[in-house]
The first five atom37 places (N, CA, C, CB, O) and aatype in JSON, in Angstrom:
{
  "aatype": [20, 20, 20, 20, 20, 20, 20, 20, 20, 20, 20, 20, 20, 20, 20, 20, 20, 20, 20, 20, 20, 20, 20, 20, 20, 20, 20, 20, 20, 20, 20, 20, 20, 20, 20, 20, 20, 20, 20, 20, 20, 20, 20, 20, 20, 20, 20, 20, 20, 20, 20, 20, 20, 20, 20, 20, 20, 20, 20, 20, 20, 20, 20, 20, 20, 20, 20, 20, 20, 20, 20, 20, 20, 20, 20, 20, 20, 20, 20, 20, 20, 20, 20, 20, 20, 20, 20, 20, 20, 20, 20, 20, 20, 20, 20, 20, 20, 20, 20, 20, 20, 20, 20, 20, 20, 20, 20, 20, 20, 20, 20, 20, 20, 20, 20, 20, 20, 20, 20, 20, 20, 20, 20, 20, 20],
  "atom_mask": [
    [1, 1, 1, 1, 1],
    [1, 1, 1, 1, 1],
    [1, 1, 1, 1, 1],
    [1, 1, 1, 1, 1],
    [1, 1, 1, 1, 1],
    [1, 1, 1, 1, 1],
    [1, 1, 1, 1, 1],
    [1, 1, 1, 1, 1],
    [1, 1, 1, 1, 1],
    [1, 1, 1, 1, 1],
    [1, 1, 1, 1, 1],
    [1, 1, 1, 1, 1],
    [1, 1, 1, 1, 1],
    [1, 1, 1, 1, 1],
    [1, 1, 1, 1, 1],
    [1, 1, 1, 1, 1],
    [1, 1, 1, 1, 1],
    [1, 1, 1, 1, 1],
    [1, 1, 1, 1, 1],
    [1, 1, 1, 1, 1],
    [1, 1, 1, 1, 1],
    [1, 1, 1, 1, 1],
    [1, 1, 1, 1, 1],
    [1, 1, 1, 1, 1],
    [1, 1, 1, 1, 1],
    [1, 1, 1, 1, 1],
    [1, 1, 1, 1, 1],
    [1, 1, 1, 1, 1],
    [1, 1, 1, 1, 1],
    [1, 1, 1, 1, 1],
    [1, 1, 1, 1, 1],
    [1, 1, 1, 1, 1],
    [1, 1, 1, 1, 1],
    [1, 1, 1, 1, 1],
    [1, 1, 1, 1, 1],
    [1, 1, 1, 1, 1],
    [1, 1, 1, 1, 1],
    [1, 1, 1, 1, 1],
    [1, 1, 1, 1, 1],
    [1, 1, 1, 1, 1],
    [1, 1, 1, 1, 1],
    [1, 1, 1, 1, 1],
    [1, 1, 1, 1, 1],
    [1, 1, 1, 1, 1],
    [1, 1, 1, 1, 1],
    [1, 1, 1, 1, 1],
    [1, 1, 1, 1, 1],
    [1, 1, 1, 1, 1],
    [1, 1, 1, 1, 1],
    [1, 1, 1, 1, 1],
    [1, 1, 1, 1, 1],
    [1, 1, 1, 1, 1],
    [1, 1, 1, 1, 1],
    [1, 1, 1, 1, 1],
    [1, 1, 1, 1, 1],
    [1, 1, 1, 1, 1],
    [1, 1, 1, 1, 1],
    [1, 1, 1, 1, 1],
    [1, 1, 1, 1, 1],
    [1, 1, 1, 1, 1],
    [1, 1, 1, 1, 1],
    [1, 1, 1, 1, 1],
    [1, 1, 1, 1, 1],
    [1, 1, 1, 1, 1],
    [1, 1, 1, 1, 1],
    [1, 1, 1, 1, 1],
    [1, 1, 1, 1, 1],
    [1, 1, 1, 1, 1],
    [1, 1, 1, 1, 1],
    [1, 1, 1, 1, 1],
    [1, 1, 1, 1, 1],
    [1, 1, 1, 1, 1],
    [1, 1, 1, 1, 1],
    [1, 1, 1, 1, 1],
    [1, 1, 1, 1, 1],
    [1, 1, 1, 1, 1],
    [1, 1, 1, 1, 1],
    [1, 1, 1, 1, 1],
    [1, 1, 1, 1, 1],
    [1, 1, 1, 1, 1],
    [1, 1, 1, 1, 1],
    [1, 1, 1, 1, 1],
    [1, 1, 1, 1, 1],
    [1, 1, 1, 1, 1],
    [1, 1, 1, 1, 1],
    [1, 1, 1, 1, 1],
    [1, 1, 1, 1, 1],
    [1, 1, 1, 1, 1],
    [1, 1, 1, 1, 1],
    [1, 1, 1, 1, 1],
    [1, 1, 1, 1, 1],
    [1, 1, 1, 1, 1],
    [1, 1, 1, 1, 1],
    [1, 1, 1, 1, 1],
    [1, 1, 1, 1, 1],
    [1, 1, 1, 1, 1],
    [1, 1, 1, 1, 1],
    [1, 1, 1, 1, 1],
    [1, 1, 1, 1, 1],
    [1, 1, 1, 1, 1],
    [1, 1, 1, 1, 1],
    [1, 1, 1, 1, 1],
    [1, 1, 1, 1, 1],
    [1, 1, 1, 1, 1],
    [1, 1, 1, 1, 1],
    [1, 1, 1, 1, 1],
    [1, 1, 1, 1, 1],
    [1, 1, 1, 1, 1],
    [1, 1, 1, 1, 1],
    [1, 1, 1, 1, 1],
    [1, 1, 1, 1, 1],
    [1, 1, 1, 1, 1],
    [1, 1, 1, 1, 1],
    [1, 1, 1, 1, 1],
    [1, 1, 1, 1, 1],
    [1, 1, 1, 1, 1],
    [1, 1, 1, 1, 1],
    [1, 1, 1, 1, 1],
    [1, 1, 1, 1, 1],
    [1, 1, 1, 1, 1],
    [1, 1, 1, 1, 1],
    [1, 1, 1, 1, 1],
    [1, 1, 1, 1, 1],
    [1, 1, 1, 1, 1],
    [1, 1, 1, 1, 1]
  ],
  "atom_positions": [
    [[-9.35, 66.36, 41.32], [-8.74, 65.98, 40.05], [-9.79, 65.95, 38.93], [-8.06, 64.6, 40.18], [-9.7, 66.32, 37.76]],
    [[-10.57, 65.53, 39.45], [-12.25, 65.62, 38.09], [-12.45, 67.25, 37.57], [-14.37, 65.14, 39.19], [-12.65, 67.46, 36.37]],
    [[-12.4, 68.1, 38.31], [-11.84, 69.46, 38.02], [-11.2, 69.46, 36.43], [-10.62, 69.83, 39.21], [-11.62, 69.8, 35.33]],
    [[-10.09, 68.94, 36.91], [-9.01, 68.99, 35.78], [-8.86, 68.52, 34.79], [-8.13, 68.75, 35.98], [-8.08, 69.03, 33.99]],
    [[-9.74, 67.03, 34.41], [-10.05, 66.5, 33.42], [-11.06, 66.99, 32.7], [-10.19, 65.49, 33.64], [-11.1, 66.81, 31.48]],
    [[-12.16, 67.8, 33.48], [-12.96, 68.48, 33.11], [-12.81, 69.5, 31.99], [-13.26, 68.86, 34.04], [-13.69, 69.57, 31.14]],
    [[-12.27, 69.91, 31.97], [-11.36, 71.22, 31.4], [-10.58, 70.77, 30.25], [-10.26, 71.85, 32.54], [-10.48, 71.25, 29.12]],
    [[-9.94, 69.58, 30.88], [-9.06, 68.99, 29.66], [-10.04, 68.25, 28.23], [-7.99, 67.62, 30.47], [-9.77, 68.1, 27.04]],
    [[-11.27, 67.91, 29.08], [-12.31, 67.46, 28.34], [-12.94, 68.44, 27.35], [-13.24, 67.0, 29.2], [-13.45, 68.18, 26.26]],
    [[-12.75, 70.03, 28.17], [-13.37, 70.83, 26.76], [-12.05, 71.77, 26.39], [-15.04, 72.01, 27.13], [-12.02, 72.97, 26.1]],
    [[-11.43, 71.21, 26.45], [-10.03, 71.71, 25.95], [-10.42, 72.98, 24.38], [-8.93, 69.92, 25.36], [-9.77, 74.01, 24.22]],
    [[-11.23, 72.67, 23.73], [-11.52, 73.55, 22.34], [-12.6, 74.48, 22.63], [-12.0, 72.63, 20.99], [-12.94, 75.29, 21.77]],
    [[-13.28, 74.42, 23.95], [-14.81, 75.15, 24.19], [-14.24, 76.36, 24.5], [-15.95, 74.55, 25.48], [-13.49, 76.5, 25.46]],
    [[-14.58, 77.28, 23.71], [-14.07, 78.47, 24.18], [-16.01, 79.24, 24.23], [-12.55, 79.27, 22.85], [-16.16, 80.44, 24.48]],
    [[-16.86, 78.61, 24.05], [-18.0, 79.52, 24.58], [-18.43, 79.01, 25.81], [-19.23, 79.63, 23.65], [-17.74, 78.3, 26.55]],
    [[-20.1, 79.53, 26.12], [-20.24, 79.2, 27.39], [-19.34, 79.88, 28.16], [-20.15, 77.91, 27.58], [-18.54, 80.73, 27.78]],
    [[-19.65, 79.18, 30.06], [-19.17, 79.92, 31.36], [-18.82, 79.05, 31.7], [-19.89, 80.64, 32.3], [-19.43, 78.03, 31.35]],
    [[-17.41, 78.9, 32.76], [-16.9, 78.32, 33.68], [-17.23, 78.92, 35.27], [-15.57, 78.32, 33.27], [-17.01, 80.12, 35.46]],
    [[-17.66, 78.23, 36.18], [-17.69, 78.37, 37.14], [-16.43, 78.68, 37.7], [-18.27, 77.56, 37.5], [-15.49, 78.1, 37.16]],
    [[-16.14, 79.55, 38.76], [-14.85, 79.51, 39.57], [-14.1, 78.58, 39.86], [-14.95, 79.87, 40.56], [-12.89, 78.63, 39.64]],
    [[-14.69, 77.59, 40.41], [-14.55, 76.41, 40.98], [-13.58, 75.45, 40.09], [-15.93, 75.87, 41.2], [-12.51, 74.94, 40.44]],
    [[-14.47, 75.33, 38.48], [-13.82, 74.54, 37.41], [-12.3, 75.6, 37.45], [-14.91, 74.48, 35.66], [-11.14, 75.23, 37.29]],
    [[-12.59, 76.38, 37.61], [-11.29, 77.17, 36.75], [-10.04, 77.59, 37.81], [-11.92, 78.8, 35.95], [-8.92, 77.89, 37.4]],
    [[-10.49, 77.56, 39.46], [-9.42, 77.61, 40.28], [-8.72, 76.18, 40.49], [-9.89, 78.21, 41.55], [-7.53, 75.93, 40.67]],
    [[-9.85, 75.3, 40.42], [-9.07, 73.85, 40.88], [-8.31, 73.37, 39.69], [-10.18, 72.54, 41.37], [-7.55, 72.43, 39.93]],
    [[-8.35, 74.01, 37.94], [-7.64, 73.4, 37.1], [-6.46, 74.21, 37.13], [-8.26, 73.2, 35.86], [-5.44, 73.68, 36.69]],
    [[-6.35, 75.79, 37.68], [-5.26, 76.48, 37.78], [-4.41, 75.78, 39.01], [-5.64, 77.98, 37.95], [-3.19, 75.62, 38.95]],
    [[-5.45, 75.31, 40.39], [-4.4, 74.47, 40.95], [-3.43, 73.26, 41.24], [-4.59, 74.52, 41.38], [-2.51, 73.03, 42.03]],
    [[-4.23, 72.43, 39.98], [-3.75, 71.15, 39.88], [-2.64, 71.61, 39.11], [-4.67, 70.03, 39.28], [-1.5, 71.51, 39.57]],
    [[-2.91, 72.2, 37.79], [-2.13, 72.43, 36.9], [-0.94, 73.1, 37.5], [-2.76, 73.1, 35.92], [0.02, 73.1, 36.74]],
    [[-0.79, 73.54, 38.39], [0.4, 74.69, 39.36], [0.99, 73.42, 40.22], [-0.54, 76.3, 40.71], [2.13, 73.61, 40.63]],
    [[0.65, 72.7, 40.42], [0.86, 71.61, 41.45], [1.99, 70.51, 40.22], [-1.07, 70.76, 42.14], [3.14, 70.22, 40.54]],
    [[1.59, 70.22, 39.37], [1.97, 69.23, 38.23], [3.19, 70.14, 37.42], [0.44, 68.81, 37.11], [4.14, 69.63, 36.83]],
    [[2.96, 71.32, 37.53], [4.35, 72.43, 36.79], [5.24, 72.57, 38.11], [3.74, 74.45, 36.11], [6.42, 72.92, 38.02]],
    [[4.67, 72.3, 39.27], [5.93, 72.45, 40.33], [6.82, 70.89, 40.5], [5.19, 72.96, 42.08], [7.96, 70.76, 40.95]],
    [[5.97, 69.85, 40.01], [6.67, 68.4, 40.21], [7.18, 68.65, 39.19], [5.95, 66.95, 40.35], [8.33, 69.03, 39.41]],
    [[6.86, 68.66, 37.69], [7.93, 68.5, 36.87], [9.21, 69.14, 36.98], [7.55, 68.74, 35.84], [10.28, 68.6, 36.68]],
    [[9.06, 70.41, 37.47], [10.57, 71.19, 37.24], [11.26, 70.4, 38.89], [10.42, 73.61, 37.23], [12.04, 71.29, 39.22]],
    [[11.33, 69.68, 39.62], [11.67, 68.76, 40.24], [12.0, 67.54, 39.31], [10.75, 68.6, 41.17], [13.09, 66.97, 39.44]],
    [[11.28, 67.2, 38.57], [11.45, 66.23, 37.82], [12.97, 66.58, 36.66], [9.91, 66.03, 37.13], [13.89, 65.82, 36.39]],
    [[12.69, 68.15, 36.16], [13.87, 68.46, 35.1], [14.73, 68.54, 35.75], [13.91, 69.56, 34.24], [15.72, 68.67, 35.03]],
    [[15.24, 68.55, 37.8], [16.58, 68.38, 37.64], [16.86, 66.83, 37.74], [17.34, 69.23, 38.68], [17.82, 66.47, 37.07]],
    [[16.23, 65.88, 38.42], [16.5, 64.92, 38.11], [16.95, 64.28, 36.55], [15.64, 64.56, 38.62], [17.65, 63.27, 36.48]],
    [[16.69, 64.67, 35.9], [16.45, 64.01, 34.38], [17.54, 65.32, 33.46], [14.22, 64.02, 33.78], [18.17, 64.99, 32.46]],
    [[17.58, 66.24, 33.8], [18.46, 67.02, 33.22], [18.55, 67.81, 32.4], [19.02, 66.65, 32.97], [19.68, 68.17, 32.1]],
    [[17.8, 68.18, 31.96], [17.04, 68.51, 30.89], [15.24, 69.6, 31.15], [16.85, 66.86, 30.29], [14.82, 69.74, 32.3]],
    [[14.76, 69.99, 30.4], [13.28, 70.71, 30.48], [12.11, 70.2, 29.79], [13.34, 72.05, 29.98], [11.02, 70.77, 29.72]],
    [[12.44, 68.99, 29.25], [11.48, 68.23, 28.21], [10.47, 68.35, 29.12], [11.81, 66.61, 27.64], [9.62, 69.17, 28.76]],
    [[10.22, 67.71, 30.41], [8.82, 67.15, 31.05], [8.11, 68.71, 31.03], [8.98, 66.26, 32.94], [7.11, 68.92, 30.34]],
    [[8.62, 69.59, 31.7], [7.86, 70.86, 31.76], [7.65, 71.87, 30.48], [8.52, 71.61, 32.78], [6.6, 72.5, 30.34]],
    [[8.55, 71.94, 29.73], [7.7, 72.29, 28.4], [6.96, 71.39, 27.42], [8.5, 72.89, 27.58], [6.66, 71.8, 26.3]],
    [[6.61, 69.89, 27.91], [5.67, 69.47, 26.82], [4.73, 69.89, 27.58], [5.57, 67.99, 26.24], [3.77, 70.47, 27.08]],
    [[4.81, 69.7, 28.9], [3.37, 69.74, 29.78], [2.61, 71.24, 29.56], [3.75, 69.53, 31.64], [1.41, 71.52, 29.65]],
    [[3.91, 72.19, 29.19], [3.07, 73.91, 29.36], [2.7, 73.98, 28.29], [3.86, 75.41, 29.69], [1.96, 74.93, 28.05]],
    [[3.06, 72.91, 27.01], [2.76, 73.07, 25.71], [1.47, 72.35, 25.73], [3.82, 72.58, 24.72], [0.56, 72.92, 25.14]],
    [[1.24, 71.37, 26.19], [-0.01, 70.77, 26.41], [-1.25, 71.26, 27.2], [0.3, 69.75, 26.91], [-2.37, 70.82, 26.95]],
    [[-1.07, 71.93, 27.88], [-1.84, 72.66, 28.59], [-2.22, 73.9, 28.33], [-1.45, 72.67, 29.53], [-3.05, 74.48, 29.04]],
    [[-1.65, 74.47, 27.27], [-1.88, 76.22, 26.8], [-3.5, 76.5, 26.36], [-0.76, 76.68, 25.16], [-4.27, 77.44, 26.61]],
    [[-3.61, 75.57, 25.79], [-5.35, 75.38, 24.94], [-6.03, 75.4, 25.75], [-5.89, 74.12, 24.12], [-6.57, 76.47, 26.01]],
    [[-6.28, 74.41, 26.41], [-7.22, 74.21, 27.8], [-6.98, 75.16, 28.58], [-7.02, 72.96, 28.65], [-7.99, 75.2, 29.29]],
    [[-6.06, 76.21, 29.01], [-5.97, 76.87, 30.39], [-6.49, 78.08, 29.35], [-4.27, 76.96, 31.47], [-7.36, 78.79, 29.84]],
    [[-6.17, 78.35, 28.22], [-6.57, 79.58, 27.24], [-8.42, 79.81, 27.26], [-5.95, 79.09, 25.4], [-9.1, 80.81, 27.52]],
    [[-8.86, 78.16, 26.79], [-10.18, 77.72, 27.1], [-10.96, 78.39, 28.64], [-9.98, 76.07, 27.16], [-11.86, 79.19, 28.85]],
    [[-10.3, 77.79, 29.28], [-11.2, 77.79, 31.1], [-10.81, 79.42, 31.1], [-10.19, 76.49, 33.0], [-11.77, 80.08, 31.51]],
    [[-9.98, 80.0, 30.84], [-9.85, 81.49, 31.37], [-10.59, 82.12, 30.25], [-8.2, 82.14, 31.59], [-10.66, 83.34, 30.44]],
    [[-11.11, 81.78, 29.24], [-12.5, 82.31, 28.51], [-13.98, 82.14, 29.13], [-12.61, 81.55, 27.16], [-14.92, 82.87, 29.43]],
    [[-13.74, 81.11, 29.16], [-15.21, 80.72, 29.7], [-15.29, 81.39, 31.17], [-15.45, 78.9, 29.81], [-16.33, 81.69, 31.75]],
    [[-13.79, 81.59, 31.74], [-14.05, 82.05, 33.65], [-14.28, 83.29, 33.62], [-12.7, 81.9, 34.87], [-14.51, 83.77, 34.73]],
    [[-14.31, 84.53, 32.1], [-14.39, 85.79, 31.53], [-15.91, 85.91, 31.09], [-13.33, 85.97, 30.34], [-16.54, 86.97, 31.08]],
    [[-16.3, 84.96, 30.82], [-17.84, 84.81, 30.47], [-19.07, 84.91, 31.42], [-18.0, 83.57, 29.96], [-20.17, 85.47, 31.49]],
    [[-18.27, 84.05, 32.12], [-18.95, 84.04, 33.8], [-19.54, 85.35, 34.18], [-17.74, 83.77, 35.06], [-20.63, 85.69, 34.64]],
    [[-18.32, 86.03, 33.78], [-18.21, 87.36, 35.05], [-18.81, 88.43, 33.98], [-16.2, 87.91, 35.82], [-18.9, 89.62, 34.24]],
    [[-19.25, 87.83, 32.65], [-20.21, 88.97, 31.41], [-19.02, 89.56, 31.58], [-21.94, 90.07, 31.74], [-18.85, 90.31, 32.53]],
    [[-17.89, 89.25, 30.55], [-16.75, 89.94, 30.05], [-16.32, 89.2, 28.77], [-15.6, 90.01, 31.13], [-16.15, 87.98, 28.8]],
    [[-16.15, 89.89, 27.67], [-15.35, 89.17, 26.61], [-14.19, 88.1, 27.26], [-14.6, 90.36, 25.66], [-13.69, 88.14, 28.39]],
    [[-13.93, 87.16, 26.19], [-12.87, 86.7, 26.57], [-11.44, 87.38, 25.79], [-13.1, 85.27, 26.4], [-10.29, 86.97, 25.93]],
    [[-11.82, 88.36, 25.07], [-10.56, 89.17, 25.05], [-9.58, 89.97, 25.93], [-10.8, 89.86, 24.44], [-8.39, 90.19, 25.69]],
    [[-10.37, 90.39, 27.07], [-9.78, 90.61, 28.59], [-8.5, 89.54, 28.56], [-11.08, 90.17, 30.01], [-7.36, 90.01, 28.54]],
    [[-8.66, 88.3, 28.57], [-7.65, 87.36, 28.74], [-6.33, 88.16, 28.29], [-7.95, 85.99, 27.88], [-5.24, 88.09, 28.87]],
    [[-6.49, 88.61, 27.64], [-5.31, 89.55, 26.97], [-4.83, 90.56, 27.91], [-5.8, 90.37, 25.65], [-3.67, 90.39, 28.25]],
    [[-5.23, 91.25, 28.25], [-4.36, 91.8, 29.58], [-3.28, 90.83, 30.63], [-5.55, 92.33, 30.61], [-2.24, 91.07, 31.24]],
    [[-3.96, 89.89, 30.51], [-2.73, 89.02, 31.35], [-1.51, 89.02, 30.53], [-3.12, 87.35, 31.65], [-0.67, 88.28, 31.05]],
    [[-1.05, 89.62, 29.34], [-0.23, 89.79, 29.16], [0.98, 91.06, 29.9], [-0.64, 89.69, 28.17], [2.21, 91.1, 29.97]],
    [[-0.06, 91.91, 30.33], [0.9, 93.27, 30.85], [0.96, 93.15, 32.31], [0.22, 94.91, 30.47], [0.08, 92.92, 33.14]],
    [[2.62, 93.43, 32.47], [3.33, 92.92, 34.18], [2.68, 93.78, 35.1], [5.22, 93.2, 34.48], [2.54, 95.0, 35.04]],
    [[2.37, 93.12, 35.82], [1.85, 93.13, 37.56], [-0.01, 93.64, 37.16], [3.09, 94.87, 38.89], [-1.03, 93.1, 37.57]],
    [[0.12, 94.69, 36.36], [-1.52, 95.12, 36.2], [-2.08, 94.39, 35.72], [-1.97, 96.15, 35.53], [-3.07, 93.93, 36.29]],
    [[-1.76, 94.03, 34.64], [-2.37, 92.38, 33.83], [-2.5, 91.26, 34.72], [-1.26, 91.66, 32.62], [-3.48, 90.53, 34.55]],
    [[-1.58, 90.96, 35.78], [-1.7, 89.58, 36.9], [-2.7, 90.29, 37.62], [-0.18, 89.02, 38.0], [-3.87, 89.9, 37.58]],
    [[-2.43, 91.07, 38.13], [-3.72, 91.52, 38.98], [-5.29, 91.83, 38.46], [-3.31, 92.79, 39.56], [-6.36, 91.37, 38.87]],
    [[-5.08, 92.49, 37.73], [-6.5, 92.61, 37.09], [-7.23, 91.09, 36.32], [-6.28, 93.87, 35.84], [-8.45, 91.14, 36.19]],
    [[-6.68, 90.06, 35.95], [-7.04, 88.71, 35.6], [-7.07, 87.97, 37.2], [-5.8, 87.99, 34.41], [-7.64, 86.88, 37.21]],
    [[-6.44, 88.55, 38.75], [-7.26, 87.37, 39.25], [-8.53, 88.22, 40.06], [-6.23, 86.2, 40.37], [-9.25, 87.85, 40.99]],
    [[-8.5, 89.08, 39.56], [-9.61, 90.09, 40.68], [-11.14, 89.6, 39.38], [-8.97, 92.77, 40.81], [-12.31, 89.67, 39.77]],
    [[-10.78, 89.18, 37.99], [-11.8, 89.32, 37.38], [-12.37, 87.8, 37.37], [-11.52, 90.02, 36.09], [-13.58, 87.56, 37.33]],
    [[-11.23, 86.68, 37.41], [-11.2, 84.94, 37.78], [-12.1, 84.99, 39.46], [-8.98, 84.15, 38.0], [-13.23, 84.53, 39.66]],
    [[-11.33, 85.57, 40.32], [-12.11, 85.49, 41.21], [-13.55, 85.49, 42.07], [-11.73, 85.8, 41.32], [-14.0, 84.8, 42.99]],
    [[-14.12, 86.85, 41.12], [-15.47, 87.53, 40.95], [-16.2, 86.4, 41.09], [-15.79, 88.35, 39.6], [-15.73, 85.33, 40.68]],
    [[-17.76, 86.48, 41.82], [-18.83, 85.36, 40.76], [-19.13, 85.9, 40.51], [-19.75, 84.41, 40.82], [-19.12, 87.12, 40.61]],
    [[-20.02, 84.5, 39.59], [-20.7, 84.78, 37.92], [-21.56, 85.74, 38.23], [-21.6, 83.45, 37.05], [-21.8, 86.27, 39.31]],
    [[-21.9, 85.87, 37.43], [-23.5, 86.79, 36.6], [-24.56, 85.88, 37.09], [-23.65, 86.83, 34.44], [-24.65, 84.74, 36.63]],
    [[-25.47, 86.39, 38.12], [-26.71, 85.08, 38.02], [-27.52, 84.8, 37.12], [-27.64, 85.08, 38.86], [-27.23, 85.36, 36.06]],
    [[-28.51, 84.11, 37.08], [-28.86, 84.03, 36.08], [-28.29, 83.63, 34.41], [-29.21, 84.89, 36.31], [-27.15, 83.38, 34.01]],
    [[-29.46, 83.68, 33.77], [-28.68, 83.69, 32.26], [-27.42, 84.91, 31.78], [-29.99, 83.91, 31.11], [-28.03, 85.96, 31.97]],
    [[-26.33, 85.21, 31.39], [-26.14, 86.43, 30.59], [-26.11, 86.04, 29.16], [-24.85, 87.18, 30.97], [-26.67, 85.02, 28.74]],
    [[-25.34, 86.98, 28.31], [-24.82, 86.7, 26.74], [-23.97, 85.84, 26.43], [-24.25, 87.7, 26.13], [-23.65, 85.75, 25.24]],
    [[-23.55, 85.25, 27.09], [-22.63, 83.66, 26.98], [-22.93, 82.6, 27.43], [-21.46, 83.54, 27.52], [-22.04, 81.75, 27.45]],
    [[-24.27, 82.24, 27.97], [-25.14, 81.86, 28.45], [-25.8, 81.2, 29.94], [-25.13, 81.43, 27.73], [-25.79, 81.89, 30.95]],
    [[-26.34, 79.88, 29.95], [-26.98, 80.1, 31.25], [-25.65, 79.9, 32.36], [-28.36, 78.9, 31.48], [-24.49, 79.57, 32.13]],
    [[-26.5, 80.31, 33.93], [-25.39, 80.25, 35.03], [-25.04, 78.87, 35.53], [-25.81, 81.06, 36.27], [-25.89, 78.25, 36.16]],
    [[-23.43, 78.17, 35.21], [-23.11, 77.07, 35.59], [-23.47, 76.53, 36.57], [-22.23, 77.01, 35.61], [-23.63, 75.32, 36.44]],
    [[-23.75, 77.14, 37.94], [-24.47, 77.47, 39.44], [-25.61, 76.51, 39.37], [-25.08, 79.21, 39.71], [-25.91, 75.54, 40.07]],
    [[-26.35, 77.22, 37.98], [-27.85, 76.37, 38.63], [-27.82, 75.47, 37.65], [-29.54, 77.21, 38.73], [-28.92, 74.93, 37.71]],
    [[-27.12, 74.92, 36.66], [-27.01, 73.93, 35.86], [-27.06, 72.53, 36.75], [-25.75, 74.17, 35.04], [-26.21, 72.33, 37.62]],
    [[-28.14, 71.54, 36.47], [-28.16, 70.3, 37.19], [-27.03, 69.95, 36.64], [-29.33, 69.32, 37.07], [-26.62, 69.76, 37.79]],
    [[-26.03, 69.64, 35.93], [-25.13, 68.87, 35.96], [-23.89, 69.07, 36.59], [-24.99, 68.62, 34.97], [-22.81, 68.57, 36.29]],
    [[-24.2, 69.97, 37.63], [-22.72, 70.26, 38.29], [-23.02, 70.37, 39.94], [-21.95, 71.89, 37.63], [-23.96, 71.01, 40.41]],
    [[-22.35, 69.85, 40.46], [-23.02, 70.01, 42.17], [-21.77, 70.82, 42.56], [-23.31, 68.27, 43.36], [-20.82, 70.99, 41.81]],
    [[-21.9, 71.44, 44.17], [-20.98, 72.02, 44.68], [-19.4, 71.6, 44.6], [-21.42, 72.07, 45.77], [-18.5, 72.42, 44.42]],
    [[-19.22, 70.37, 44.75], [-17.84, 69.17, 45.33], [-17.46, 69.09, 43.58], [-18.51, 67.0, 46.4], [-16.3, 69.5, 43.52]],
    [[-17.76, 68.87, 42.64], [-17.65, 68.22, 41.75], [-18.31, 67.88, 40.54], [-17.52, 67.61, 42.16], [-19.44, 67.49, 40.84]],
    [[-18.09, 67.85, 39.13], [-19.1, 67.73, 38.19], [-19.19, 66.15, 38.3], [-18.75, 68.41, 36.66], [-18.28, 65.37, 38.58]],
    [[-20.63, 65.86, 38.0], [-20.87, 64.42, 37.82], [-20.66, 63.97, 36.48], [-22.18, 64.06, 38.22], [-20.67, 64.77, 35.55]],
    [[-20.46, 62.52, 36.29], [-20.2, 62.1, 35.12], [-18.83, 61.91, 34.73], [-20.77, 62.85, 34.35], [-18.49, 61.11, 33.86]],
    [[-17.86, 62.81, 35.51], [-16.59, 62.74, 35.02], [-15.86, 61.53, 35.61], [-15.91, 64.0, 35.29], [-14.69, 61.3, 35.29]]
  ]
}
């Protein structure tokens, strides 16, 4: 779950790199929380819970899939292909999936060897 707050925390950072890690566990919480709500909209009757939540979440998931494009030394204009059916889904998780660039690239240093992030979890959060 620190994952996910993580993310929600740089909700406006669209520079820098996201590690895989930050960016699969906020795609899976976030997939996990869009499958309870629409459980939740038939109870309640309505779609309010799941479109404030996809409305709330567009920035931040727009965010982490920039920075998870950075990683891999790719614009984050790529993100834009996830617009076109089946080639666009596919080609955004073959490029999410990839690791980073070692080292430094042009979006800068590798999240990997950054002391503030360990394997399990960022500290601090």
């Amino acid at each position: 779950m620190r994952w996910f707050f993580v993310v929600l925390k740089k909700y406006w950072v669209f520079g820098g790199r996201a590690r895989r890690t930050e960016y699969w566990m906020f795609t899976l919480i976030s997939t996990a929380i869009y499958i309870a709500l629409m459980f939740a909209d038939d109870q309640v009757g309505n779609e309010v819970p799941t479109i404030a939540f996809t409305v709330a979440i567009a920035l931040p998931t727009l965010a982490v899939t920039v920075r998870r494009l950075h990683d891999t030394d790719r614009s984050g204009w790529w993100a834009l292909i996830g617009v076109l059916p089946c080639v666009g889904l596919i080609t955004m998780v073959i490029f999410t999936a990839e690791d980073g660039v070692p080292g430094q690239n042009k979006y800068g240093p590798n999240p990997k060897e950054s002391p503030l992030f360990t394997d399990s979890a960022p500290t601090g959060a």
